mmCIF file of C-alpha atoms in Angstrom:
data_model
loop_
_atom_site.group_PDB
_atom_site.id
_atom_site.type_symbol
_atom_site.label_atom_id
_atom_site.label_comp_id
_atom_site.label_asym_id
_atom_site.label_seq_id
_atom_site.Cartn_x
_atom_site.Cartn_y
_atom_site.Cartn_z
ATOM 1 C CA MET A 1 17.344 -8.012 1.166
ATOM 2 C CA SER A 2 18.883 -9.425 -2.191
ATOM 3 C CA SER A 3 17.771 -13.322 -1.078
ATOM 4 C CA SER A 4 14.286 -11.501 0.732
ATOM 5 C CA PRO A 5 11.580 -13.048 -0.757
ATOM 6 C CA TRP A 6 9.207 -10.902 0.397
ATOM 7 C CA PHE A 7 11.067 -8.412 -1.963
ATOM 8 C CA LEU A 8 10.913 -6.994 -5.413
ATOM 9 C CA ARG A 9 13.897 -4.807 -6.204
ATOM 10 C CA ASP A 10 16.195 -3.403 -8.821
ATOM 11 C CA PRO A 11 19.497 -3.949 -8.049
ATOM 12 C CA ALA A 12 20.475 -0.717 -9.868
ATOM 13 C CA SER A 13 19.357 1.331 -7.555
ATOM 14 C CA SER A 14 19.873 -0.346 -4.188
ATOM 15 C CA GLU A 15 22.471 2.324 -3.352
ATOM 16 C CA ARG A 16 20.057 4.845 -2.585
ATOM 17 C CA GLU A 17 20.090 6.757 0.880
ATOM 18 C CA ALA A 18 16.038 5.980 1.796
ATOM 19 C CA ARG A 19 13.296 2.665 0.775
ATOM 20 C CA ILE A 20 10.409 3.441 -0.166
ATOM 21 C CA TYR A 21 8.490 -0.718 0.687
ATOM 22 C CA CYS A 22 5.236 -0.309 -1.966
ATOM 23 C CA PHE A 23 1.670 -2.359 -0.774
ATOM 24 C CA PRO A 24 0.168 -3.261 -4.025
ATOM 25 C CA HIS A 25 -3.709 -2.908 -4.047
ATOM 26 C CA ALA A 26 -6.369 -6.272 -4.285
ATOM 27 C CA GLY A 27 -4.801 -8.203 -6.546
ATOM 28 C CA GLY A 28 -2.216 -5.674 -8.007
ATOM 29 C CA ASN A 29 1.154 -7.317 -9.307
ATOM 30 C CA PRO A 30 4.154 -5.555 -7.596
ATOM 31 C CA ARG A 31 6.191 -4.951 -9.833
ATOM 32 C CA SER A 32 4.168 -2.182 -11.303
ATOM 33 C CA PHE A 33 5.886 -0.505 -8.315
ATOM 34 C CA LEU A 34 9.539 -0.857 -10.160
ATOM 35 C CA GLY A 35 8.519 1.591 -12.853
ATOM 36 C CA TRP A 36 8.192 4.240 -10.135
ATOM 37 C CA GLN A 37 11.646 4.030 -10.160
ATOM 38 C CA ARG A 38 12.435 7.263 -12.419
ATOM 39 C CA GLY A 39 10.864 9.567 -10.783
ATOM 40 C CA LEU A 40 11.904 9.122 -6.969
ATOM 41 C CA GLY A 41 15.543 9.408 -9.000
ATOM 42 C CA ASP A 42 18.475 9.252 -6.620
ATOM 43 C CA ASP A 43 16.123 10.027 -3.288
ATOM 44 C CA ALA A 44 14.953 6.531 -2.898
ATOM 45 C CA GLU A 45 14.873 3.174 -3.534
ATOM 46 C CA ILE A 46 11.654 1.720 -4.334
ATOM 47 C CA VAL A 47 10.850 -1.512 -2.995
ATOM 48 C CA ALA A 48 7.714 -3.908 -4.191
ATOM 49 C CA VAL A 49 6.308 -6.071 -0.803
ATOM 50 C CA CYS A 50 5.720 -9.411 -2.986
ATOM 51 C CA PRO A 51 3.155 -11.252 -0.607
ATOM 52 C CA PRO A 52 3.184 -15.572 -0.887
ATOM 53 C CA GLY A 53 1.606 -16.477 -3.671
ATOM 54 C CA ARG A 54 2.170 -13.564 -6.014
ATOM 55 C CA GLY A 55 5.144 -13.356 -8.789
ATOM 56 C CA PRO A 56 8.063 -15.067 -8.354
ATOM 57 C CA ARG A 57 6.106 -17.075 -5.136
ATOM 58 C CA TYR A 58 3.597 -18.181 -7.546
ATOM 59 C CA GLN A 59 3.792 -21.767 -5.742
ATOM 60 C CA GLU A 60 3.562 -20.230 -1.939
ATOM 61 C CA PRO A 61 0.021 -20.289 -0.502
ATOM 62 C CA SER A 62 -1.421 -17.347 -1.282
ATOM 63 C CA ALA A 63 -2.173 -15.375 2.187
ATOM 64 C CA THR A 64 -6.059 -15.418 3.522
ATOM 65 C CA ASP A 65 -5.027 -13.147 6.808
ATOM 66 C CA VAL A 66 -4.219 -9.566 6.717
ATOM 67 C CA MET A 67 -2.944 -9.296 10.690
ATOM 68 C CA GLU A 68 -1.037 -13.462 9.485
ATOM 69 C CA LEU A 69 0.385 -11.459 6.325
ATOM 70 C CA ALA A 70 1.308 -8.011 8.521
ATOM 71 C CA ASP A 71 3.535 -10.041 10.634
ATOM 72 C CA GLY A 72 5.664 -11.331 7.789
ATOM 73 C CA VAL A 73 6.278 -8.415 6.079
ATOM 74 C CA ALA A 74 7.266 -6.710 9.527
ATOM 75 C CA ALA A 75 9.766 -9.746 10.191
ATOM 76 C CA ALA A 76 11.239 -8.707 6.637
ATOM 77 C CA ILE A 77 11.632 -5.338 7.068
ATOM 78 C CA VAL A 78 13.172 -4.956 10.601
ATOM 79 C CA ALA A 79 15.575 -8.471 9.196
ATOM 80 C CA THR A 80 16.402 -6.025 6.550
ATOM 81 C CA ALA A 81 16.264 -2.536 7.718
ATOM 82 C CA ASP A 82 19.800 -0.602 7.382
ATOM 83 C CA ARG A 83 18.606 3.135 6.631
ATOM 84 C CA PRO A 84 15.487 5.102 6.304
ATOM 85 C CA PHE A 85 12.547 4.056 4.958
ATOM 86 C CA VAL A 86 8.597 4.886 3.778
ATOM 87 C CA LEU A 87 5.561 2.600 3.721
ATOM 88 C CA PHE A 88 3.622 3.780 1.028
ATOM 89 C CA GLY A 89 -0.014 1.248 0.091
ATOM 90 C CA HIS A 90 -2.578 1.442 -2.177
ATOM 91 C CA SER A 91 -6.074 0.343 -1.113
ATOM 92 C CA PHE A 92 -5.735 -2.943 0.408
ATOM 93 C CA GLY A 93 -2.497 -1.855 0.618
ATOM 94 C CA ALA A 94 -3.177 0.770 2.292
ATOM 95 C CA VAL A 95 -4.462 -1.533 5.275
ATOM 96 C CA LEU A 96 -1.571 -3.687 5.123
ATOM 97 C CA ALA A 97 0.741 -0.751 5.246
ATOM 98 C CA PHE A 98 -1.172 0.181 8.444
ATOM 99 C CA GLU A 99 -0.781 -2.929 10.144
ATOM 100 C CA VAL A 100 2.989 -3.013 9.183
ATOM 101 C CA ALA A 101 3.563 0.250 10.744
ATOM 102 C CA ARG A 102 1.894 -0.466 14.079
ATOM 103 C CA ARG A 103 4.311 -3.253 14.209
ATOM 104 C CA VAL A 104 7.801 -1.443 13.125
ATOM 105 C CA GLY A 105 6.823 2.245 13.733
ATOM 106 C CA GLY A 106 9.098 1.870 16.813
ATOM 107 C CA LEU A 107 11.732 1.962 14.437
ATOM 108 C CA PRO A 108 14.481 4.532 14.098
ATOM 109 C CA ASP A 109 14.576 4.196 10.504
ATOM 110 C CA CYS A 110 10.742 4.083 9.526
ATOM 111 C CA ARG A 111 9.992 7.806 9.069
ATOM 112 C CA HIS A 112 6.675 7.900 7.552
ATOM 113 C CA LEU A 113 3.512 6.069 6.362
ATOM 114 C CA VAL A 114 1.558 7.084 3.460
ATOM 115 C CA ALA A 115 -1.670 5.618 3.246
ATOM 116 C CA SER A 116 -3.395 6.109 -0.653
ATOM 117 C CA GLY A 117 -6.814 5.491 -1.617
ATOM 118 C CA CYS A 118 -7.759 3.845 1.326
ATOM 119 C CA SER A 119 -10.795 5.194 4.119
ATOM 120 C CA ALA A 120 -9.813 4.848 7.626
ATOM 121 C CA PRO A 121 -8.992 0.910 9.094
ATOM 122 C CA ALA A 122 -11.631 1.950 12.018
ATOM 123 C CA LEU A 123 -13.918 1.648 9.126
ATOM 124 C CA LEU A 124 -12.879 -1.094 7.260
ATOM 125 C CA PRO A 125 -14.237 -3.900 5.774
ATOM 126 C CA SER A 126 -16.760 -1.120 3.741
ATOM 127 C CA ARG A 127 -19.806 -3.049 3.045
ATOM 128 C CA ARG A 128 -19.508 -3.519 -0.356
ATOM 129 C CA VAL A 129 -16.312 -4.677 -0.207
ATOM 130 C CA VAL A 130 -17.535 -7.602 1.828
ATOM 131 C CA GLU A 131 -20.831 -8.288 -0.544
ATOM 132 C CA THR A 132 -17.966 -8.427 -3.374
ATOM 133 C CA ALA A 133 -16.361 -10.806 -1.840
ATOM 134 C CA ARG A 134 -19.112 -13.110 -1.238
ATOM 135 C CA LEU A 135 -19.933 -12.962 -5.466
ATOM 136 C CA LYS A 136 -18.585 -15.368 -7.986
ATOM 137 C CA GLY A 137 -17.864 -15.402 -12.127
ATOM 138 C CA ARG A 138 -19.210 -12.530 -13.660
ATOM 139 C CA ALA A 139 -21.286 -10.639 -10.642
ATOM 140 C CA PHE A 140 -18.000 -10.194 -9.088
ATOM 141 C CA THR A 141 -16.030 -8.961 -12.167
ATOM 142 C CA GLU A 142 -18.708 -6.233 -12.905
ATOM 143 C CA ALA A 143 -18.795 -5.461 -9.138
ATOM 144 C CA VAL A 144 -15.143 -5.193 -8.747
ATOM 145 C CA GLY A 145 -15.836 -2.690 -12.072
ATOM 146 C CA PHE A 146 -16.968 0.202 -9.144
ATOM 147 C CA PHE A 147 -13.313 0.260 -7.783
ATOM 148 C CA GLY A 148 -11.896 0.966 -11.092
ATOM 149 C CA GLY A 149 -8.249 -0.694 -12.400
ATOM 150 C CA LEU A 150 -9.755 -3.731 -14.845
ATOM 151 C CA PRO A 151 -8.740 -3.477 -18.359
ATOM 152 C CA PRO A 152 -11.870 -3.525 -20.294
ATOM 153 C CA GLU A 153 -10.310 -6.715 -21.644
ATOM 154 C CA VAL A 154 -10.354 -8.389 -18.781
ATOM 155 C CA VAL A 155 -14.133 -7.401 -18.193
ATOM 156 C CA ALA A 156 -15.358 -8.910 -21.793
ATOM 157 C CA ASP A 157 -13.682 -11.952 -21.639
ATOM 158 C CA GLU A 158 -14.074 -14.655 -19.293
ATOM 159 C CA ALA A 159 -11.197 -16.987 -20.138
ATOM 160 C CA LEU A 160 -8.943 -14.050 -18.571
ATOM 161 C CA GLN A 161 -10.724 -13.820 -16.509
ATOM 162 C CA GLU A 162 -10.330 -17.327 -14.897
ATOM 163 C CA LEU A 163 -6.771 -16.852 -15.764
ATOM 164 C CA LEU A 164 -5.717 -13.176 -13.856
ATOM 165 C CA LEU A 165 -8.554 -12.043 -11.329
ATOM 166 C CA PRO A 166 -7.791 -15.788 -8.565
ATOM 167 C CA HIS A 167 -5.217 -12.974 -6.806
ATOM 168 C CA LEU A 168 -7.757 -10.519 -6.938
ATOM 169 C CA LYS A 169 -11.284 -12.656 -5.600
ATOM 170 C CA ALA A 170 -8.611 -14.034 -2.611
ATOM 171 C CA ASP A 171 -7.472 -10.251 -1.844
ATOM 172 C CA PHE A 172 -11.073 -9.284 -1.434
ATOM 173 C CA ARG A 173 -12.025 -12.340 0.442
ATOM 174 C CA MET A 174 -9.117 -11.429 2.840
ATOM 175 C CA VAL A 175 -10.255 -7.737 3.125
ATOM 176 C CA ALA A 176 -13.643 -8.806 3.820
ATOM 177 C CA GLN A 177 -12.722 -10.798 6.766
ATOM 178 C CA TYR A 178 -10.261 -7.546 7.974
ATOM 179 C CA ALA A 179 -10.894 -7.226 11.821
ATOM 180 C CA TYR A 180 -9.754 -3.803 12.533
ATOM 181 C CA ARG A 181 -8.251 -3.731 16.544
ATOM 182 C CA PRO A 182 -7.855 -0.446 18.207
ATOM 183 C CA GLY A 183 -4.367 0.121 19.725
ATOM 184 C CA ALA A 184 -2.444 2.840 20.186
ATOM 185 C CA PRO A 185 -1.833 6.124 17.486
ATOM 186 C CA LEU A 186 1.434 5.458 15.160
ATOM 187 C CA SER A 187 4.370 6.853 16.169
ATOM 188 C CA VAL A 188 5.001 8.004 12.677
ATOM 189 C CA PRO A 189 3.437 10.854 10.577
ATOM 190 C CA VAL A 190 0.691 9.993 7.876
ATOM 191 C CA THR A 191 -0.027 11.138 4.983
ATOM 192 C CA LEU A 192 -2.970 10.174 2.926
ATOM 193 C CA ILE A 193 -3.445 10.503 -0.973
ATOM 194 C CA ASN A 194 -7.115 10.488 -2.703
ATOM 195 C CA GLY A 195 -8.579 11.019 -5.945
ATOM 196 C CA VAL A 196 -11.356 14.307 -5.716
ATOM 197 C CA ASP A 197 -13.031 11.311 -8.199
ATOM 198 C CA ASP A 198 -12.625 8.450 -6.132
ATOM 199 C CA PRO A 199 -16.699 6.766 -5.808
ATOM 200 C CA HIS A 200 -15.146 4.176 -2.977
ATOM 201 C CA VAL A 201 -13.348 6.936 -0.216
ATOM 202 C CA LYS A 202 -14.946 9.948 0.836
ATOM 203 C CA GLU A 203 -13.618 13.063 3.284
ATOM 204 C CA ALA A 204 -16.217 11.763 5.942
ATOM 205 C CA GLY A 205 -14.112 8.189 5.490
ATOM 206 C CA LEU A 206 -10.604 10.119 5.760
ATOM 207 C CA GLU A 207 -12.019 11.226 9.241
ATOM 208 C CA PRO A 208 -11.310 8.805 11.437
ATOM 209 C CA TRP A 209 -7.534 8.785 10.464
ATOM 210 C CA ALA A 210 -6.548 11.493 12.769
ATOM 211 C CA ARG A 211 -7.406 8.813 15.872
ATOM 212 C CA GLU A 212 -4.296 6.392 14.106
ATOM 213 C CA CYS A 213 -1.721 9.239 13.838
ATOM 214 C CA ALA A 214 -0.420 10.932 16.973
ATOM 215 C CA ASP A 215 -0.405 14.569 14.653
ATOM 216 C CA GLU A 216 -3.045 15.261 12.197
ATOM 217 C CA PRO A 217 -2.539 12.763 9.369
ATOM 218 C CA ALA A 218 -1.307 15.318 6.089
ATOM 219 C CA GLN A 219 -4.155 15.453 3.149
ATOM 220 C CA HIS A 220 -3.394 15.334 -0.494
ATOM 221 C CA TRP A 221 -6.142 15.432 -3.295
ATOM 222 C CA VAL A 222 -5.927 14.708 -6.645
ATOM 223 C CA ASP A 223 -7.497 14.551 -9.805
ATOM 224 C CA GLY A 224 -8.614 11.574 -10.931
ATOM 225 C CA GLY A 225 -10.477 8.382 -9.060
ATOM 226 C CA HIS A 226 -9.308 5.598 -7.199
ATOM 227 C CA PHE A 227 -6.555 4.808 -9.378
ATOM 228 C CA TYR A 228 -5.596 8.290 -10.070
ATOM 229 C CA PHE A 229 -2.442 7.492 -10.093
ATOM 230 C CA ASP A 230 -2.260 5.502 -13.663
ATOM 231 C CA GLY A 231 -0.605 7.107 -16.125
ATOM 232 C CA ARG A 232 1.197 9.223 -14.050
ATOM 233 C CA PRO A 233 3.228 7.911 -11.523
ATOM 234 C CA ASP A 234 4.297 11.506 -10.571
ATOM 235 C CA ALA A 235 1.272 11.907 -8.441
ATOM 236 C CA VAL A 236 2.515 9.849 -6.005
ATOM 237 C CA THR A 237 5.963 9.755 -6.364
ATOM 238 C CA ASP A 238 6.311 14.176 -6.036
ATOM 239 C CA VAL A 239 4.911 13.326 -2.804
ATOM 240 C CA LEU A 240 7.494 10.890 -1.659
ATOM 241 C CA ARG A 241 9.963 12.835 -2.749
ATOM 242 C CA SER A 242 8.709 16.163 -0.555
ATOM 243 C CA LEU A 243 8.271 13.768 2.403
ATOM 244 C CA LEU A 244 11.899 12.396 1.695
ATOM 245 C CA SER A 245 13.434 15.571 1.053
ATOM 246 C CA ALA A 246 12.004 16.649 4.621
ATOM 247 C CA ASP A 247 12.744 14.244 6.584
ATOM 248 C CA ARG A 248 16.320 14.841 5.298
ATOM 249 C CA GLY A 249 16.079 18.464 6.492
ATOM 250 C CA ALA A 250 14.986 17.352 10.049
ATOM 251 C CA ASN A 251 17.684 14.381 10.006
ATOM 252 C CA PRO A 252 20.775 16.324 8.828
ATOM 253 C CA PRO A 253 23.684 13.822 8.622
ATOM 254 C CA GLY A 254 26.770 13.747 10.961
ATOM 255 C CA GLY A 255 25.224 12.476 14.063
ATOM 256 C CA THR A 256 23.431 16.025 14.584
ATOM 257 C CA HIS A 257 20.402 15.577 16.963
ATOM 258 C CA VAL A 258 17.381 17.881 16.574
ATOM 259 C CA GLU A 259 14.592 18.030 18.510
ATOM 260 C CA VAL A 260 11.313 18.410 16.590
ATOM 261 C CA ILE A 261 8.294 19.256 17.972
#
């Protein structure tokens, strides 16, 4: 785990009994997830997924295909899985986490998928994302503003945009080329978290998630927009802690087998 380029983590948290693999939104900084560790306490270790071209992997070519990226992350998880884990992704990260869940969901230690701020994969990419991915310069920046998450200083400064937005543009292009493929329902439970004021994700867009799940997905609606967790990560970590607690109850230590129906 410590030597894998795919993961960013705090070594001080490595002894936790479970892991949360966190997948960032388009253009997002994986390292930002590490600040969520305090909200999880000793329940789990936060592990941020770091795609090629980001963070310490900045010299590598960026990924251009969602499926190939999912293959790479899944292989890295399989190679290091040694304890129960949950997959969490926000927006584009939720699409990627879903595709990874399709690949690793059969592992005994894969316990849950949490998809945040994301319509059902079968509905993606949305028309707005496809149109935004074609834009350049100021037009792209203004279109991205619909989703939120861009600091005002970036929106106002073209020099900052040239410095900070290439990864965002690359991710939008990758999402715009995403080709959903129907498949068997996921073998792990699914939880959806969304902001009630998110202009991009509505309840109708969540309904087809049910077709991706063996059981009806749980839904959590929280105050806020697309980036509802900005400034209050407990909107996510409280849900994660609840899922981990329920999993410990269903899978007690000591090798006891519990049949969950």
